[in-house]
Coordinates of C-alpha atoms in Angstrom, one line a residue:
X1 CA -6.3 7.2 22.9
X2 CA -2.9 7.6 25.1
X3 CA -0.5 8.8 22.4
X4 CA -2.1 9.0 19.0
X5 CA -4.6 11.9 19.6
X6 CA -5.0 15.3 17.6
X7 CA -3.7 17.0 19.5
X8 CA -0.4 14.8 19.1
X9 CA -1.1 14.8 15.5
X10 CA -1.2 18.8 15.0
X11 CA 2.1 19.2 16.7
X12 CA 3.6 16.9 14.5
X13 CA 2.1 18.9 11.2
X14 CA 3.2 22.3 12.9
X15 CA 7.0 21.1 14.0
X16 CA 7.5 20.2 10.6
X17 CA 5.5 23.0 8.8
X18 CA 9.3 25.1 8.3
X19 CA 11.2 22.6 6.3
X20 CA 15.5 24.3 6.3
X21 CA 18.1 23.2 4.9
X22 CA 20.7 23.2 8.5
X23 CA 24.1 23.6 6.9
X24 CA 25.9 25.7 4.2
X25 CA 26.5 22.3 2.1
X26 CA 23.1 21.7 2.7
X27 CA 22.0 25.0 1.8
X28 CA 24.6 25.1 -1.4
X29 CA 22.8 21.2 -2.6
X30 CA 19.4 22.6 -2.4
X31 CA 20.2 26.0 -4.7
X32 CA 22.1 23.5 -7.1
X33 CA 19.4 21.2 -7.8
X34 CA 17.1 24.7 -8.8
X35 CA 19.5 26.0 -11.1
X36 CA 20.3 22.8 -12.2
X37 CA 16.4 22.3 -13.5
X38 CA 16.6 26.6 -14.6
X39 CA 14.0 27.2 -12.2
X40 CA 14.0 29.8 -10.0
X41 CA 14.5 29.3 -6.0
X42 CA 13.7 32.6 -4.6
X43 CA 10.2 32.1 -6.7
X44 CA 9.8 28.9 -5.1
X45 CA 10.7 29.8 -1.1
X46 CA 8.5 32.8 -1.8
X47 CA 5.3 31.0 -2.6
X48 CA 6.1 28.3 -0.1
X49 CA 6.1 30.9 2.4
X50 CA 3.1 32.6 1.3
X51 CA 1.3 29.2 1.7
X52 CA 2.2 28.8 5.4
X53 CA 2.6 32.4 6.2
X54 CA -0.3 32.9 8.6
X55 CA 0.1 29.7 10.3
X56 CA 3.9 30.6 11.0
X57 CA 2.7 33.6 12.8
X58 CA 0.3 31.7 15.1
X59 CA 3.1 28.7 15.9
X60 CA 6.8 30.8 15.8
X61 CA 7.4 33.0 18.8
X62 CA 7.4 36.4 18.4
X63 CA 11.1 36.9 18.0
X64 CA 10.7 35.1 14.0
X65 CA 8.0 37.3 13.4
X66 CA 9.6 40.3 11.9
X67 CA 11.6 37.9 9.0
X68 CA 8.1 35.9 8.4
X69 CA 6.8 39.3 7.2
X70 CA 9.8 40.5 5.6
X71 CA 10.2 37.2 3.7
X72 CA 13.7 35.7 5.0
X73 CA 12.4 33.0 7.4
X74 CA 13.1 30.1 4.5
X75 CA 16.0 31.9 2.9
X76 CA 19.7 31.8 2.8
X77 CA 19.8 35.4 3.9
X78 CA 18.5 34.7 7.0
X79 CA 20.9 35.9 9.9
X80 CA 22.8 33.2 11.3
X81 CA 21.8 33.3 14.6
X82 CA 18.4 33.8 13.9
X83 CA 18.5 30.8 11.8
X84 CA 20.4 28.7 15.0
X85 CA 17.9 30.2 17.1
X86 CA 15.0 28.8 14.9
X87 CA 16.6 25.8 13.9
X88 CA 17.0 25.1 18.0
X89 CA 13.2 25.7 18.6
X90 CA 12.0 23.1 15.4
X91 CA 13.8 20.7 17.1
X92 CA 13.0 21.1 20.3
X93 CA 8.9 20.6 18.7
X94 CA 10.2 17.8 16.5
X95 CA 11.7 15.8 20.0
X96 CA 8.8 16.3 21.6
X97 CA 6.4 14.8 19.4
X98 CA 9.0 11.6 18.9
X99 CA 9.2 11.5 22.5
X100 CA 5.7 11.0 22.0
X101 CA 5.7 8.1 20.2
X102 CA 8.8 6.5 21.5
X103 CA 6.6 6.0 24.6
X104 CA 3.9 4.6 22.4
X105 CA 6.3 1.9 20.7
X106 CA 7.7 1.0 24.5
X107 CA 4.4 0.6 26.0
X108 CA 3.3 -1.6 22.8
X109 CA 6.1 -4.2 23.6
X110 CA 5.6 -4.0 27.0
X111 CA 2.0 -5.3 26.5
X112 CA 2.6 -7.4 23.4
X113 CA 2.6 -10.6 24.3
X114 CA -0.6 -10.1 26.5
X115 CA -2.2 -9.0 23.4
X116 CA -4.0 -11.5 20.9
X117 CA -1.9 -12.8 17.6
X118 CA -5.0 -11.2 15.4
X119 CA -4.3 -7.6 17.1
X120 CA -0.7 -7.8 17.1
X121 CA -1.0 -8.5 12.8
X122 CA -3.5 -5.8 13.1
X123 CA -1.4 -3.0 14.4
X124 CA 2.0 -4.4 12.8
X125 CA 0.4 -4.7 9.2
X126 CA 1.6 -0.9 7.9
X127 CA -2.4 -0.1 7.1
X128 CA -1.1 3.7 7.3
X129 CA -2.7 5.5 4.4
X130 CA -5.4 3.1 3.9
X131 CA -8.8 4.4 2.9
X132 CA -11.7 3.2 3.7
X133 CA -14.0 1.2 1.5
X134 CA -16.9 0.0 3.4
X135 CA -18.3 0.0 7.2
X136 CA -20.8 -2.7 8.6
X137 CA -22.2 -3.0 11.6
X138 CA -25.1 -5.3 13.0
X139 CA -25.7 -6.3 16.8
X140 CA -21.9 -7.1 18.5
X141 CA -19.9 -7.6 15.2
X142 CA -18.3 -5.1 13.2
X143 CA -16.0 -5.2 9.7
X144 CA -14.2 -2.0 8.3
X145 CA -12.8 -2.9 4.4
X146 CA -10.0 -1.0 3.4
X147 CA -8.2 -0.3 0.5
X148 CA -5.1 -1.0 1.0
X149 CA -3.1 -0.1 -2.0
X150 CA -0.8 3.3 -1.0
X151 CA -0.5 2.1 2.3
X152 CA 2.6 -0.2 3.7
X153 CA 0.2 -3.6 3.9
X154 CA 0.7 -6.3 1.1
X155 CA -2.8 -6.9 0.8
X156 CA -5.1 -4.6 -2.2
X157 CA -8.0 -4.7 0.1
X158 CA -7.8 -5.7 3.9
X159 CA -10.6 -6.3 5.8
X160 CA -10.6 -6.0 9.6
X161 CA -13.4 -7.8 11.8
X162 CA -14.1 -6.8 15.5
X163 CA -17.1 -9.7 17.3
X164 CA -18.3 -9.6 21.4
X165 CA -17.8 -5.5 21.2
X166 CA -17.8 -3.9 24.3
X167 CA -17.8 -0.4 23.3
X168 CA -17.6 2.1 20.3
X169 CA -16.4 5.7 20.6
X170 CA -15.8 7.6 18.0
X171 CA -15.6 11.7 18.1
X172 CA -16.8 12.1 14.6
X173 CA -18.5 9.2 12.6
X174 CA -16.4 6.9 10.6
X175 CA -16.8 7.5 6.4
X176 CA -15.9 6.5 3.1
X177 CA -12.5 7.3 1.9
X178 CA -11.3 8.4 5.7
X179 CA -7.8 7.4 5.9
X180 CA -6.2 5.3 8.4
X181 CA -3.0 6.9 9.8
X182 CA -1.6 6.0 13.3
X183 CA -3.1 3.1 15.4
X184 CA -2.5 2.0 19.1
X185 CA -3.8 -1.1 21.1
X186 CA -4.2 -1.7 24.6
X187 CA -5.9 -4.1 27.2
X188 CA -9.4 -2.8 28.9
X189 CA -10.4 -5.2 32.1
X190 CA -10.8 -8.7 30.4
X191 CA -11.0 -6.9 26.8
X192 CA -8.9 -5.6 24.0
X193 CA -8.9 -1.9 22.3
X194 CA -8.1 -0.8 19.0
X195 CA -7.4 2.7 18.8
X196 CA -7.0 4.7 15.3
X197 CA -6.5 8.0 14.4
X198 CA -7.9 8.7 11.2
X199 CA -7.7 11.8 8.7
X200 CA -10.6 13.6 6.3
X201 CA -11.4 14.6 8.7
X202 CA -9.2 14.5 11.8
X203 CA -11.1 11.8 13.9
X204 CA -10.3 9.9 16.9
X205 CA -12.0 6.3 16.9
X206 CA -12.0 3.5 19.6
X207 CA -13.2 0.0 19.6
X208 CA -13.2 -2.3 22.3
X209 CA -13.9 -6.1 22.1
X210 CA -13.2 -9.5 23.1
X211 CA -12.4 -11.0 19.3
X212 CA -10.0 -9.3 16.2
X213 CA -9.6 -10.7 13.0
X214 CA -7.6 -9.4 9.6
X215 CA -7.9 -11.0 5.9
X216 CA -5.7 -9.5 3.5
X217 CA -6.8 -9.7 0.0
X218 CA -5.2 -9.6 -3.2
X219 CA -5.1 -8.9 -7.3
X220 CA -2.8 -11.1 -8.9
X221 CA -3.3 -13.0 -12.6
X222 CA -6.4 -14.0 -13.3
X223 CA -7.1 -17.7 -14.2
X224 CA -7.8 -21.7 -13.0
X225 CA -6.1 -23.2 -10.5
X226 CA -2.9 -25.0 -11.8
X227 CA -3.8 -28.6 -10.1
X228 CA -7.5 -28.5 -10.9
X229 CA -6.8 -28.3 -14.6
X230 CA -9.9 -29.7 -16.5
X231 CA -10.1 -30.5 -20.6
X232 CA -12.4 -27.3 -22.3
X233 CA -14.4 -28.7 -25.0
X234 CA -16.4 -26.8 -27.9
X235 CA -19.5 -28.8 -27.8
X236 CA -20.6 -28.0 -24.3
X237 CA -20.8 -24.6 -25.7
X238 CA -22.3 -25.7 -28.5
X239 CA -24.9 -27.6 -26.6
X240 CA -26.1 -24.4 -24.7
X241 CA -26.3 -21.4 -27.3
X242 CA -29.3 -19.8 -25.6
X243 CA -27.8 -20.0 -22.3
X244 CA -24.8 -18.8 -23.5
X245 CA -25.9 -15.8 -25.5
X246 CA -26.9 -14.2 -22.0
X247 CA -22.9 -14.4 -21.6
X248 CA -20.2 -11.7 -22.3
X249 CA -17.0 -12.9 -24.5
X250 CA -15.2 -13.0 -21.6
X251 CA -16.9 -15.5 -20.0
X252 CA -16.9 -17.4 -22.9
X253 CA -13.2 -17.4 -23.8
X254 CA -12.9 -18.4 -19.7
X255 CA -14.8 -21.6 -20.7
X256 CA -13.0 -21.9 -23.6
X257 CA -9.2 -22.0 -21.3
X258 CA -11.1 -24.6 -19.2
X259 CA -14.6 -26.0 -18.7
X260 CA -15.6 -25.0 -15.6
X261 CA -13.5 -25.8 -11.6
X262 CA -11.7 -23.9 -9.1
X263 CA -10.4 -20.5 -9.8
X264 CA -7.5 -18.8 -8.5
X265 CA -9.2 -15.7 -7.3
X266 CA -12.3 -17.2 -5.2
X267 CA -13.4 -14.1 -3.0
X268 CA -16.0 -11.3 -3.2
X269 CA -16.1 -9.1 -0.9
X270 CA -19.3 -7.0 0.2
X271 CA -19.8 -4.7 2.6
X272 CA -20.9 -7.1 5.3
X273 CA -19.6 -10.5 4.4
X274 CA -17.4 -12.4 1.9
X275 CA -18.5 -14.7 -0.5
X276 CA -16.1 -17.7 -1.2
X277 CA -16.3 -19.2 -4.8
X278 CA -16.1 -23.5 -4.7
X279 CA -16.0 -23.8 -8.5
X280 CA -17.2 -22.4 -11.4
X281 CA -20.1 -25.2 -13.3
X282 CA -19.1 -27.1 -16.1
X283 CA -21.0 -25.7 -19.4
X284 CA -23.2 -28.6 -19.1
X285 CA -23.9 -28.3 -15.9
X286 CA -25.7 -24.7 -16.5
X287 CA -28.9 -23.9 -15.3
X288 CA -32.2 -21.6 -14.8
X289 CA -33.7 -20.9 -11.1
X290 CA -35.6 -18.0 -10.3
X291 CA -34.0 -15.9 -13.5
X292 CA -30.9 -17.0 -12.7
X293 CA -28.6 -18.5 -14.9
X294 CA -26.4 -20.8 -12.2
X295 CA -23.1 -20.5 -13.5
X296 CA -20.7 -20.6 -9.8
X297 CA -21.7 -22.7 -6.8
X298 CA -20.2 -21.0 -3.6
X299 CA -19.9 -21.8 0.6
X300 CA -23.7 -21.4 1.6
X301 CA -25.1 -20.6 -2.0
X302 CA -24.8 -19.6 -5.7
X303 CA -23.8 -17.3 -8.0
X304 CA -25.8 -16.3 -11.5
X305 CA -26.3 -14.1 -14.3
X306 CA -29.7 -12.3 -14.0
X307 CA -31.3 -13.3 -17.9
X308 CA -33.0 -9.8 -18.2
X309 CA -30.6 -7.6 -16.6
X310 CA -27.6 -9.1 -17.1
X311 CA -26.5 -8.4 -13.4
X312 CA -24.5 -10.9 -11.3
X313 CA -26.2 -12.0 -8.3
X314 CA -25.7 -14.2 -5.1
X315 CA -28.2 -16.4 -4.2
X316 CA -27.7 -18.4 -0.6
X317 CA -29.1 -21.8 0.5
X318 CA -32.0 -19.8 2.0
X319 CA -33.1 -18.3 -1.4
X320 CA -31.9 -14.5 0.2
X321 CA -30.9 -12.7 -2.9
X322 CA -28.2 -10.1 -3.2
X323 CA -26.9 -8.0 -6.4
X324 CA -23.1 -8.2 -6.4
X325 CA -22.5 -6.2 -9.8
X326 CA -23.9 -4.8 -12.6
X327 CA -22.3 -7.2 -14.9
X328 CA -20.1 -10.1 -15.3
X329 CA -16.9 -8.0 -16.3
X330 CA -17.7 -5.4 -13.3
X331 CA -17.9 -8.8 -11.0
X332 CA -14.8 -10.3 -12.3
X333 CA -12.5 -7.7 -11.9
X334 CA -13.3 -7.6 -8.4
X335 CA -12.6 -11.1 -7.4
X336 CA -9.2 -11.3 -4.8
X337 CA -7.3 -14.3 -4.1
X338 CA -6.0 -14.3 -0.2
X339 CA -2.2 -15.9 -1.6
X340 CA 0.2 -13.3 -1.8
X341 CA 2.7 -13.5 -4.9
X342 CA 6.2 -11.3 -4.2
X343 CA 6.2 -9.7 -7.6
X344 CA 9.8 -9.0 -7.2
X345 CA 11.2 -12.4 -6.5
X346 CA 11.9 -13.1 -10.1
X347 CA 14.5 -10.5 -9.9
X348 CA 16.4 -12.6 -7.4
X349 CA 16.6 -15.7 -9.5
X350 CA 20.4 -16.5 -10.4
X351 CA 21.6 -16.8 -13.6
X352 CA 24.1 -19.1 -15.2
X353 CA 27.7 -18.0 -15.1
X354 CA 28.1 -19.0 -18.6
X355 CA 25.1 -17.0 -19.6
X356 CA 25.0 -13.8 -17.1
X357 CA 27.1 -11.7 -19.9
X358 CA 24.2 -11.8 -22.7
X359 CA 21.6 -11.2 -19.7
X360 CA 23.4 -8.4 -18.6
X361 CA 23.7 -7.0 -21.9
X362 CA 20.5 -7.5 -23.5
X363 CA 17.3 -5.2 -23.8
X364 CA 15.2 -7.3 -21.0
X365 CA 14.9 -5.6 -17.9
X366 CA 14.3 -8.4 -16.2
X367 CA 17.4 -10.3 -17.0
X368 CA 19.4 -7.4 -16.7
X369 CA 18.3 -7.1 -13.1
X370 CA 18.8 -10.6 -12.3
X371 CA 22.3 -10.5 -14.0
X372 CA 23.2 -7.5 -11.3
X373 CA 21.7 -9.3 -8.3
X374 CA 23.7 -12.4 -9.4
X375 CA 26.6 -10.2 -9.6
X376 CA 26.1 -8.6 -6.1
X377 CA 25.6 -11.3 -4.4
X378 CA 29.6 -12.8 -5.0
X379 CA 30.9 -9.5 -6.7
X380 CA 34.2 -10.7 -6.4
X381 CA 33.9 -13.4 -9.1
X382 CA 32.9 -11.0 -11.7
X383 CA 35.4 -8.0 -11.6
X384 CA 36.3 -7.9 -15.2
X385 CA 32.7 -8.0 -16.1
X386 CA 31.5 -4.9 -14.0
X387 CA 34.5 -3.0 -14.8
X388 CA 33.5 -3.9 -18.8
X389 CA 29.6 -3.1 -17.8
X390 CA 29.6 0.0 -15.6
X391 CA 30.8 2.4 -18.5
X392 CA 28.1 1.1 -20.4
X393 CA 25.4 1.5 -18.0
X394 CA 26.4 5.1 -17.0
X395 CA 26.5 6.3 -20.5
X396 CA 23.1 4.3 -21.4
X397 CA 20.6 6.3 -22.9
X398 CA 17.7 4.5 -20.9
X399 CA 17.6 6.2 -17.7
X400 CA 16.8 3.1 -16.2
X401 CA 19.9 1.7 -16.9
X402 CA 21.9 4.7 -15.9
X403 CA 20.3 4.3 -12.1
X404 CA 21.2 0.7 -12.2
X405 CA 24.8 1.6 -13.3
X406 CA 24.7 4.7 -10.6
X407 CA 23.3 2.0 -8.0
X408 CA 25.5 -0.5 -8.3
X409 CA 28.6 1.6 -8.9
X410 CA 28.4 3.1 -5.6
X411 CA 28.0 -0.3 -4.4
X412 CA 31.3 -2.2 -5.9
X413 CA 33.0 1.4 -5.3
X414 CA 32.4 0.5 -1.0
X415 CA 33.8 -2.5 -1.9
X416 CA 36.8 -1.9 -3.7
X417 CA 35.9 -3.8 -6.5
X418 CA 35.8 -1.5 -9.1
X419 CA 39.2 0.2 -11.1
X420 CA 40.8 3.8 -10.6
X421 CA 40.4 3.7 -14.4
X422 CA 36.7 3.4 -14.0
X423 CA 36.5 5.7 -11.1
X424 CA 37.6 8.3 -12.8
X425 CA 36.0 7.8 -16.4

């Protein structure tokens, strides 16, 4: 690794181990918000110094010593120019650690478009804070699954695939549950390298191959697909009770939506591969091989319901068997779709001029969002109406809809839209 190392890493924690507030308006904000929550700040700075005390005397010079032990380094009462002084040496750390990776970001773009499209989305997918689920390797290919939720990638779980490896280096073997937090790529001889520095425990890890690949996967509702939409009857359920009884009710009440097709959520993912889902069978089109109960047919295979066990295996054209849960509710839950739905967009649906009053005054949060988006976007058109809604979003008793009135406010305030009148009340 050029940039992302420990060593860089450690002198990032250190230079901003001694949090301060820098200013005597600072200073005055942060004993406001204590006494403004009765709790007591020189209780607070004291054990936040006795936390960090003994790594403050290994990192500060000499000179901060003396008010480390006497308890004033984090306090107001700390001399001026003492506080100057240490203020002037945190960020004198703090600029050399961004100088750091200010010449990592410049010598990324300076490579970037010598760099394959899959390791460009690789490095620019925000995987910091990503955990690790699951690590396979066999001859030249490897696949690290992460869990991706916490982290700044869309995708629930993201699974990275490295083929024609070169080389693997790695200072401390990758685990479970390490998390992902800086990353760094770069061109070796006719080759590409992925660099990551990972944490729990601090670990350096370096892979170099020829091919890079990244599936994000994801968890939204549940169900059939909306153009494969096929008529559930009763009586093929009725024609297969013994089947059937092997069956949870969730199952069951599936069938019931629709009688068998393509689902909406098609992937499982294992440690070393990903099994794709082509449709679920029709009830009638059930069947028993090898203890199976056939219930899914899938790319190179199928997927049934053990009769003794109940467990959900996968069973490929070549008759290799692998268990994929314990049960169908446990395998269900863990099927991901690779179609990402924005959650949020509803909230940037328009409403109706002739109905964005009621909206913005009702009890759905929802509409009441939308109505404020709707408003924002040509705030102009609607002065009387914020004037009228602010008061009553400030003083709302849902907190909620106090941060939307605070939020909004502040924005029509920029503006000029809003009254002195309001201003003031």
């Amino acid at each position: 690794m050029k940039f992302f190392t420990k060593q860089w890493y450690e002198q990032m924690q250190n230079a901003h181990l001694l949090v301060i507030p820098e200013s005597e308006e600072e200073w005055q904000d942060f004993i406001d918000s204590f006494a403004e929550e009765g709790e007591n700040i020189d209780t607070y700075l004291e054990n936040d110094l006795a936390n960090m005390k003994d790594q403050l005397l290994q990192l500060l010079p000499e000179k901060f010593h003396p008010y480390i032990l006497n308890g004033t380094i984090n306090k107001h009462t700390l001399p001026k120019k003492v506080s100057e002084d240490l203020l002037n040496w945190l960020h004198e750390k703090q600029k050399e650690v961004e100088n750091i990776s200010d010449k990592a970001r410049t010598y990324y773009l300076n490579i970037k478009d010598s760099l394959p499209e899959a390791l460009i989305e690789i490095t620019e997918a925000g995987l910091h804070d990503a955990s690790i689920k699951a690590i396979h390797q066999e001859k030249d290919y490897f696949r690290l699954t992460l869990n991706g939720d916490g982290s700044f990638a869309s995708g629930n779980v993201i699974v990275l695939e490295f083929s024609h490896i070169k080389e693997i280096t790695s200072d401390l073997p990758l685990e479970r549950n390490m998390w992902w937090l800086y990353e760094e790529a770069d061109i070796v001889d006719d080759d590409y390298s992925l660099s990551v520095l990972f944490d729990q425990p601090l670990t350096e890890w370096t892979i170099i191959a020829r091919h890079f690949h990244m599936t994000q996967f994801y968890q939204n509702d549940f169900g059939w697909q909306e153009d494969n939409v096929v008529d559930s009857g009763i009586s093929p359920i009725a024609d297969n009770p013994s089947l059937l009884n092997h069956f949870p009710k969730s199952y069951i009440s599936l069938m019931h939506q629709q009688n068998g097709g393509k689902i909406n959520h098609p992937y499982f993912l294992t440690n070393s591969n990903t099994i794709e889902i082509v449709r679920f069978l029709p009830l009638e089109e059930l069947k028993i091989k090898d203890n199976l109960i056939i219930f899914a047919s899938c790319v190179n295979g199928n997927i049934g319901l053990h009769e003794d066990n109940h467990s959900i295996v996968f069973m490929s054209d070549k008759n290799e068997i692998q268990i994929l849960a314990t049960d169908y509710d446990e395998w269900i839950e863990n099927l991901y779709s690779t179609e990402f739905l924005d959650e949020t967009a509803i909230y940037s649906i328009p409403i109706a001029d002739e109905e964005i009053e009621t909206a913005l005054f009702s009890n759905d949060l929802t509409l009441v969002v939308r109505a404020w988006n709707t408003i924002y976007n040509n705030p102009e058109n609607y002065v009387t109406l914020i004037n009228k809604a602010l008061p009553y979003f400030l003083h709302h008793e849902d907190e909620q809809f106090q941060q939307m009135g605070e939020i909004f406010g502040e924005q029509f305030h920029e503006l000029g839209i809003i009254s002195e009148d309001i201003l003031k009340r």
